[in-house]
Short mmCIF file of C-alpha atoms in Angstrom, two decimals:
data_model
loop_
_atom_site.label_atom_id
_atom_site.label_comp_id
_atom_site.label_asym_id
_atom_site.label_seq_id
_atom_site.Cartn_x
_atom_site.Cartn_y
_atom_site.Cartn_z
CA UNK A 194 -30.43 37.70 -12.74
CA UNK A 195 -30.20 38.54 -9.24
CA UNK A 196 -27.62 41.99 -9.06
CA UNK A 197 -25.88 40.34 -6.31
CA UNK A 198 -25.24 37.16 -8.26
CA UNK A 199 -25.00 39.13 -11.05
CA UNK A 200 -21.79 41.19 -9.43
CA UNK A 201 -20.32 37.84 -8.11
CA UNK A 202 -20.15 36.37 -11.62
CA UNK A 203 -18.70 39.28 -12.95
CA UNK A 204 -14.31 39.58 -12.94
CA UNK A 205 -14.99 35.81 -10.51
CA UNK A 206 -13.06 32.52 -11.18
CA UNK A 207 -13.89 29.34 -9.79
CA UNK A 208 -10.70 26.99 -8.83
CA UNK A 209 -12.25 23.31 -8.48
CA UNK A 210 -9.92 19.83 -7.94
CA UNK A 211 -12.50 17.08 -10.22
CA UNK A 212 -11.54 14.76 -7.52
CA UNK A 213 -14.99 13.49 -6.96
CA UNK A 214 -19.05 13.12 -7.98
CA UNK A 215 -19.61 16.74 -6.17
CA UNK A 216 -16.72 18.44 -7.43
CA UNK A 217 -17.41 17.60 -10.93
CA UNK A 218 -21.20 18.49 -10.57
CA UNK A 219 -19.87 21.94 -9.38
CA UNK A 220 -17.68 22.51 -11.70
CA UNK A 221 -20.37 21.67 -14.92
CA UNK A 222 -22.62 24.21 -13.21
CA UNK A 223 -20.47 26.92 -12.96
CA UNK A 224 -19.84 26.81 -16.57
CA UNK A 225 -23.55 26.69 -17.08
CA UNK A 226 -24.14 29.74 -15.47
CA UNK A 227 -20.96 31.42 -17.11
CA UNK A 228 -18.78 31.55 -13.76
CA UNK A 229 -15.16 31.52 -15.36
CA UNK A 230 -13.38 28.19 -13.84
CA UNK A 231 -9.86 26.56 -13.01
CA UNK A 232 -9.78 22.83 -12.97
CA UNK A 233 -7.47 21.36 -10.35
CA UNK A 234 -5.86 17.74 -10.87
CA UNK A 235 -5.87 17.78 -7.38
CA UNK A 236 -6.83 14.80 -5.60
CA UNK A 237 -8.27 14.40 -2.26
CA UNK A 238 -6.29 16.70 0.03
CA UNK A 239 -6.28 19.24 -2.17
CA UNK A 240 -4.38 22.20 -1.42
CA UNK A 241 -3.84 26.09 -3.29
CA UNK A 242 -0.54 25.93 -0.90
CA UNK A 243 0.21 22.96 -2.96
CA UNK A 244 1.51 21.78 -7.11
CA UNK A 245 -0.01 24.56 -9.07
CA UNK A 246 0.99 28.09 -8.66
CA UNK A 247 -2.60 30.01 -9.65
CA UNK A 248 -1.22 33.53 -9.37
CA UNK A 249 -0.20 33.77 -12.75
CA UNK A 250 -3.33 32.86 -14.43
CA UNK A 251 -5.67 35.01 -11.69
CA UNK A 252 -3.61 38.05 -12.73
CA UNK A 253 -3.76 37.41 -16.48
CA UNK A 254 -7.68 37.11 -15.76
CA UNK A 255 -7.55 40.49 -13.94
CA UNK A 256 -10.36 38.34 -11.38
CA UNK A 257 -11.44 40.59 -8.30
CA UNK A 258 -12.85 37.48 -7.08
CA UNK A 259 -11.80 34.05 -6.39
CA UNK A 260 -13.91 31.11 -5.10
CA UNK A 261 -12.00 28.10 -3.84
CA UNK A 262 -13.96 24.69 -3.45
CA UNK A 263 -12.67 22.16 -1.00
CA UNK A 264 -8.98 23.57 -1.50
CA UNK A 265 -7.52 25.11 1.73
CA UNK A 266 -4.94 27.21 1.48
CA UNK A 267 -4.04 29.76 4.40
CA UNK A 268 -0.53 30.88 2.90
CA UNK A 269 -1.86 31.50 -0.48
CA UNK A 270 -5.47 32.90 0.72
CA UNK A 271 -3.59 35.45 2.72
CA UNK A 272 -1.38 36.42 -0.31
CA UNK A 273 -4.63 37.21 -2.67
CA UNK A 274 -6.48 39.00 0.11
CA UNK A 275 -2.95 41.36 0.27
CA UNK A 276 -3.70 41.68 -3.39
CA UNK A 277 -7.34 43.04 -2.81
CA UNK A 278 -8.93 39.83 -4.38
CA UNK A 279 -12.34 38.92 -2.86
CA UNK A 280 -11.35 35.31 -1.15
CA UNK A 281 -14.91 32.79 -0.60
CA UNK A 282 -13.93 29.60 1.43
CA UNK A 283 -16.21 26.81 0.09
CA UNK A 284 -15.21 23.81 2.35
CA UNK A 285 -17.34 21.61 4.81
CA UNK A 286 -14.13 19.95 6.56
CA UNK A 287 -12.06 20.21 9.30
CA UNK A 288 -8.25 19.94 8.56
CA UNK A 289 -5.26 19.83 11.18
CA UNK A 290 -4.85 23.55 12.73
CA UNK A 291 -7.80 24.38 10.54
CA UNK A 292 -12.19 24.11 11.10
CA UNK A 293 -13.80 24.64 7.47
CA UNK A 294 -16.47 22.40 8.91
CA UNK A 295 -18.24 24.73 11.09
CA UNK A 296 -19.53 28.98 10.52
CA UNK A 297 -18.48 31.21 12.96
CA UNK A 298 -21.45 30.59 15.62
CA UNK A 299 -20.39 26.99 14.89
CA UNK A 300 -22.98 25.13 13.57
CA UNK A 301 -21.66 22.77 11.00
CA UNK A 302 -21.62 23.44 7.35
CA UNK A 303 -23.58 21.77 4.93
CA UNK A 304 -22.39 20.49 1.95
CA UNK A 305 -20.02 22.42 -0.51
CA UNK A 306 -22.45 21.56 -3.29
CA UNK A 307 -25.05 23.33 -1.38
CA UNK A 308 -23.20 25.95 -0.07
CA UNK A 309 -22.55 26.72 -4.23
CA UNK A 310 -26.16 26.18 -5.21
CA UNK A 311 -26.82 28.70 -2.35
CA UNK A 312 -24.21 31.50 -3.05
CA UNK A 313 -25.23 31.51 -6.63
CA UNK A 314 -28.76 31.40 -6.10
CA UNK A 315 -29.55 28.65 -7.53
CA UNK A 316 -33.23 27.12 -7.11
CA UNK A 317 -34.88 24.19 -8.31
CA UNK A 318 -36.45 26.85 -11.33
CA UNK A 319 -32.90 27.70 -12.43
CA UNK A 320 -31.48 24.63 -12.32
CA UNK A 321 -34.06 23.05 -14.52
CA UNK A 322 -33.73 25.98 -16.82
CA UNK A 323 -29.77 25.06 -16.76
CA UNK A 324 -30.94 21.39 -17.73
CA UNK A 325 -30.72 19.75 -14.44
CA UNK A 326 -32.76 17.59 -12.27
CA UNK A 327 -32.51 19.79 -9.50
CA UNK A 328 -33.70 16.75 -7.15
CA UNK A 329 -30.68 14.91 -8.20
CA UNK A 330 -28.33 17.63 -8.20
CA UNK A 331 -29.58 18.47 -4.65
CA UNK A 332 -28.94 14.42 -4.02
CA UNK A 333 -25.46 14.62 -4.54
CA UNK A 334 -24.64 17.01 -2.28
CA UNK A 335 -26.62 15.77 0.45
CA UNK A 336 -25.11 12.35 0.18
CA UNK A 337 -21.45 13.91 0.15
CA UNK A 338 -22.43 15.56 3.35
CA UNK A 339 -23.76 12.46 5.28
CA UNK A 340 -23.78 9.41 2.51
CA UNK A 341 -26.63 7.09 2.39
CA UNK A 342 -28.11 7.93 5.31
CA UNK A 343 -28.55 11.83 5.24
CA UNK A 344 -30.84 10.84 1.67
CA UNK A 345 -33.20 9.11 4.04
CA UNK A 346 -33.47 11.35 6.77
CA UNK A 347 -34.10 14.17 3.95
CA UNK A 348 -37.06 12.15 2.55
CA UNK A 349 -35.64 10.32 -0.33
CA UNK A 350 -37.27 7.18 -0.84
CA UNK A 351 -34.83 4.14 -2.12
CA UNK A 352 -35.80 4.57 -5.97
CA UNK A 353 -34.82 8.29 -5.25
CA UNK A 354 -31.52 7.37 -3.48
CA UNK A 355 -30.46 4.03 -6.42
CA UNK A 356 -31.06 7.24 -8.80
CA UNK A 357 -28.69 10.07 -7.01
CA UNK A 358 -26.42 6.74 -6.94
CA UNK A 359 -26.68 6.42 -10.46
CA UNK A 360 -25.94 10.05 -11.13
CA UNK A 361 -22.96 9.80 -8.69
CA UNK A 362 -21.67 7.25 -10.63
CA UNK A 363 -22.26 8.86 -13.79
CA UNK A 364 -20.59 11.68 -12.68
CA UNK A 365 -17.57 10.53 -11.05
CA UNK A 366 -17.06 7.55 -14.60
CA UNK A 367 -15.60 10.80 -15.68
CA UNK A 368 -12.32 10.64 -13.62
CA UNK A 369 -12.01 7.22 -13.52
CA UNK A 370 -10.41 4.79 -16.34
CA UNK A 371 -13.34 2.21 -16.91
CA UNK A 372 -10.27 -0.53 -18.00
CA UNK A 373 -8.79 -0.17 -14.42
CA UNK A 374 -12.16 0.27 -12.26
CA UNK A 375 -13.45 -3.12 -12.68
CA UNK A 376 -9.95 -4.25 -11.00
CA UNK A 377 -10.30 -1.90 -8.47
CA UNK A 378 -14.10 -2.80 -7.40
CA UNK A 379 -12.49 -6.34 -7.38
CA UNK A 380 -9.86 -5.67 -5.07
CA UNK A 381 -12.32 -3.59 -2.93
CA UNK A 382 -14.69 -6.68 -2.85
CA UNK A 383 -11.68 -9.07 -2.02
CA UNK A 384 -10.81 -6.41 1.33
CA UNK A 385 -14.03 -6.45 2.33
CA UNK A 386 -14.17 -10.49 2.05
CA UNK A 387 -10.82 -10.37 4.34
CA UNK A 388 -12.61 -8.36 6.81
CA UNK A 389 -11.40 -8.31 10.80
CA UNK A 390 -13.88 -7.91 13.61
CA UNK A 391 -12.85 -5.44 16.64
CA UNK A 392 -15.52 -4.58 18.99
CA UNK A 393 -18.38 -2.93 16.93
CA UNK A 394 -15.60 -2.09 13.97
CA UNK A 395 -14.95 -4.15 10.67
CA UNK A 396 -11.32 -3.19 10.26
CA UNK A 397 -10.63 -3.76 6.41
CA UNK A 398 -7.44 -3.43 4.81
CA UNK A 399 -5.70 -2.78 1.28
CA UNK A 400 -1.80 -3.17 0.22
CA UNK A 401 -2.66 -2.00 -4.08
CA UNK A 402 -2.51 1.57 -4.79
CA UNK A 403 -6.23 2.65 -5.26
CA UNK A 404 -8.73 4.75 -2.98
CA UNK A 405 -10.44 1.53 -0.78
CA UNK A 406 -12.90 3.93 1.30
CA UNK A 407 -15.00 5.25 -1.20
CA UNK A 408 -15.68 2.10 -2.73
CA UNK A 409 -15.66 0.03 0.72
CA UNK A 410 -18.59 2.00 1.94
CA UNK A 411 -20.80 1.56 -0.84
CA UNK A 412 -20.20 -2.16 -0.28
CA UNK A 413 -20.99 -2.46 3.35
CA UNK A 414 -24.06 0.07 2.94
CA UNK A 415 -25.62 -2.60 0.31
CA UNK A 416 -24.65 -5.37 2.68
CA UNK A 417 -26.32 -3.83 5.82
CA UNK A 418 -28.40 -0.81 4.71
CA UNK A 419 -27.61 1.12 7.96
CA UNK A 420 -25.02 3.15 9.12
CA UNK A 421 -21.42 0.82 9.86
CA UNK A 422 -18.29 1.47 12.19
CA UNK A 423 -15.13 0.21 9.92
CA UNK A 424 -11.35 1.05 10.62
CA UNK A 425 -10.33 1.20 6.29
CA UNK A 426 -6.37 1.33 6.03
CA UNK A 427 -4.67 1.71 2.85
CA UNK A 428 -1.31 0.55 3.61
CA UNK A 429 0.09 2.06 0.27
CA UNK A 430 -1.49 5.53 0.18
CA UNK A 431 -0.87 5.90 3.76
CA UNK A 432 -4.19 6.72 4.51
CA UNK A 433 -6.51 5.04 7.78
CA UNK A 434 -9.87 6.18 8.36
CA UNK A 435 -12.40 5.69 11.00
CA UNK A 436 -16.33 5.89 10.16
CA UNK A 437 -19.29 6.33 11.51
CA UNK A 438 -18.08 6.76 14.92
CA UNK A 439 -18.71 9.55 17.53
CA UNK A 440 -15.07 9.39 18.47
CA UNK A 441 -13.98 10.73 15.37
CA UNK A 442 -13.50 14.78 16.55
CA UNK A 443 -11.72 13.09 19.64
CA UNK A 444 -9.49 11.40 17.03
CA UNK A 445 -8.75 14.59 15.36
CA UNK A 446 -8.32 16.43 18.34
CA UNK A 447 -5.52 13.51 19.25
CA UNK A 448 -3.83 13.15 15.53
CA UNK A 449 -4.92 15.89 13.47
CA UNK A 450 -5.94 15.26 9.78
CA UNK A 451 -8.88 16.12 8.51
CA UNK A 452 -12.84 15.09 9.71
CA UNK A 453 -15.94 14.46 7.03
CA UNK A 454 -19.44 13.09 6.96
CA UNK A 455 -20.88 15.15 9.39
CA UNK A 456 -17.86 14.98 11.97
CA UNK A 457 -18.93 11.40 12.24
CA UNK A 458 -15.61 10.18 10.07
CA UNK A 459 -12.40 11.12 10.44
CA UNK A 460 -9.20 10.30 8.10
CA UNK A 461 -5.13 10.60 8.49
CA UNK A 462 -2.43 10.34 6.02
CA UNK A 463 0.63 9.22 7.27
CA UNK A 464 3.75 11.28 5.77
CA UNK A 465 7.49 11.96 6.08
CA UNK A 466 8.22 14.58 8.33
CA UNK A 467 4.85 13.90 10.43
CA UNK A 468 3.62 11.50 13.37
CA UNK A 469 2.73 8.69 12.58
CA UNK A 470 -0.57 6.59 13.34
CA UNK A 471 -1.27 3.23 13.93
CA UNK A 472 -4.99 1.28 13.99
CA UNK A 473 -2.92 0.55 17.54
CA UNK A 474 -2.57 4.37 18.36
CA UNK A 475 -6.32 4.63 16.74
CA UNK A 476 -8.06 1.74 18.98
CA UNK A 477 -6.43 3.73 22.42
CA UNK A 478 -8.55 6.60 22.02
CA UNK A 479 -11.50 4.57 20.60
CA UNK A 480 -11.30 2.48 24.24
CA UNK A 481 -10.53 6.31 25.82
CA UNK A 482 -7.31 5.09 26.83
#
């Protein structure tokens, strides 16, 4: 093994939320490859500022080295840094007040899968060794990155891409409650069938309690195979999202919350205590008013 990947592994501890396809892939690699890991119950937004208090079990581990996927933290990565702890960001996002999306001569990040697969080493040789299908692993990252479409512009062909869909699905039936996701593909289908047109934008909508996006897109990329502006809103989780739209940094720059998919998509929660944002507020700075 590579010394440097060697020394990285050694006194290291992964902390990973399994809130999606990637993040789960991650964290079964890592124990692969013996990297010592903390599971987050985390959902999206994610934070080591926020729920669980990790200092306890980092010092009981004695680890000189901490690696944080997709879990920003600024109060709490300042505190272990104090401590002497070895902080790695892995993160391809931008968040309100903070750019996890970009490296420092600001070209944008690629996946965190990939940005794993690359700290660690990891080739196509290993990972077969590890008992992966490193094509597929590699899939999964590239579609978290830039969905559908970032598959075909890195040459996979559409058996290729129904397989790293197949894998993604595999993957993430491990966090969801087969009973309750046949309801909430229904409900998903139902949104999309109640569907509002707005200039080039499908603006879909959801009052029940489940994530609508995720499951939205996968709908309208099967539907029209190519790259679709929708407005999602869902109503009970607070959350409205704009995607596959070039305004979506100016959004951020206007609201805050957090950008994905290549800085093409851009999401906001609406909470107590912060401003809140309407598809009205959202369609001023999409007509640059």
């Amino acid at each position: 093994m590579n010394l440097l990947v060697s020394s990285l592994l050694h006194s290291s501890v992964l902390i990973v939320p399994l809130n999606d396809a990637e993040s789960i892939l991650i964290s079964q690699i890592a124990q692969k490859i013996g990297l010592q890991t903390i599971l987050s119950k985390q959902t999206h937004g994610a934070s080591l500022d926020k729920g669980r208090d990790y200092f306890p079990i980092i010092k009981k581990g004695k680890f000189k080295k901490v690696i944080a996927v997709e879990m920003p933290g600024p109060k709490t990565e300042t505190k272990l840094k104090k401590l002497g702890i070895y902080f790695v960001i892995i993160d391809h996002h931008h968040y309100t007040g903070l750019d996890r999306a970009h490296d420092a001569s600001q070209k944008m990040l690629p996946s965190s899968l990939e940005q794993f697969l690359k700290l660690f080493k990891l080739t196509d040789t290993k990972l077969k060794t590890l008992g992966f299908d490193p094509r597929l692993v590699r899939g999964i990252g590239i579609y978290d990155r830039g969905f559908i479409w970032a598959l075909q512009e890195e040459g996979y062909g559409k058996s290729e891409i129904k397989s790293v869909l197949a894998f993604h699905d595999a993957l993430i039936s491990q966090i969801h409650n087969p009973k309750t996701e046949a309801r909430k593909q229904s409900i998903a289908k139902r949104a999309w069938q109640s569907r509002k047109k707005w200039r080039e934008f499908f603006i879909v909508e959801t009052k029940a309690d489940i994530q609508l996006r995720p499951r939205l897109s996968r709908i309208v990329a099967e539907e029209f195979e190519k790259p679709t502006p929708l407005i999602v809103i869902e109503h009970k989780r607070g959350l409205i999202y704009i995607q596959e739209s070039d305004k979506a940094i100016d959004l951020f720059q206007k609201f805050g919350g957090f950008t994905f998919g290549q800085d093409r998509n851009w999401g906001y929660r609406n909470e107590k205590r912060k401003r809140r944002v309407t598809v009205r507020d959202v369609k001023k700075v999409l007509l640059n008013q």
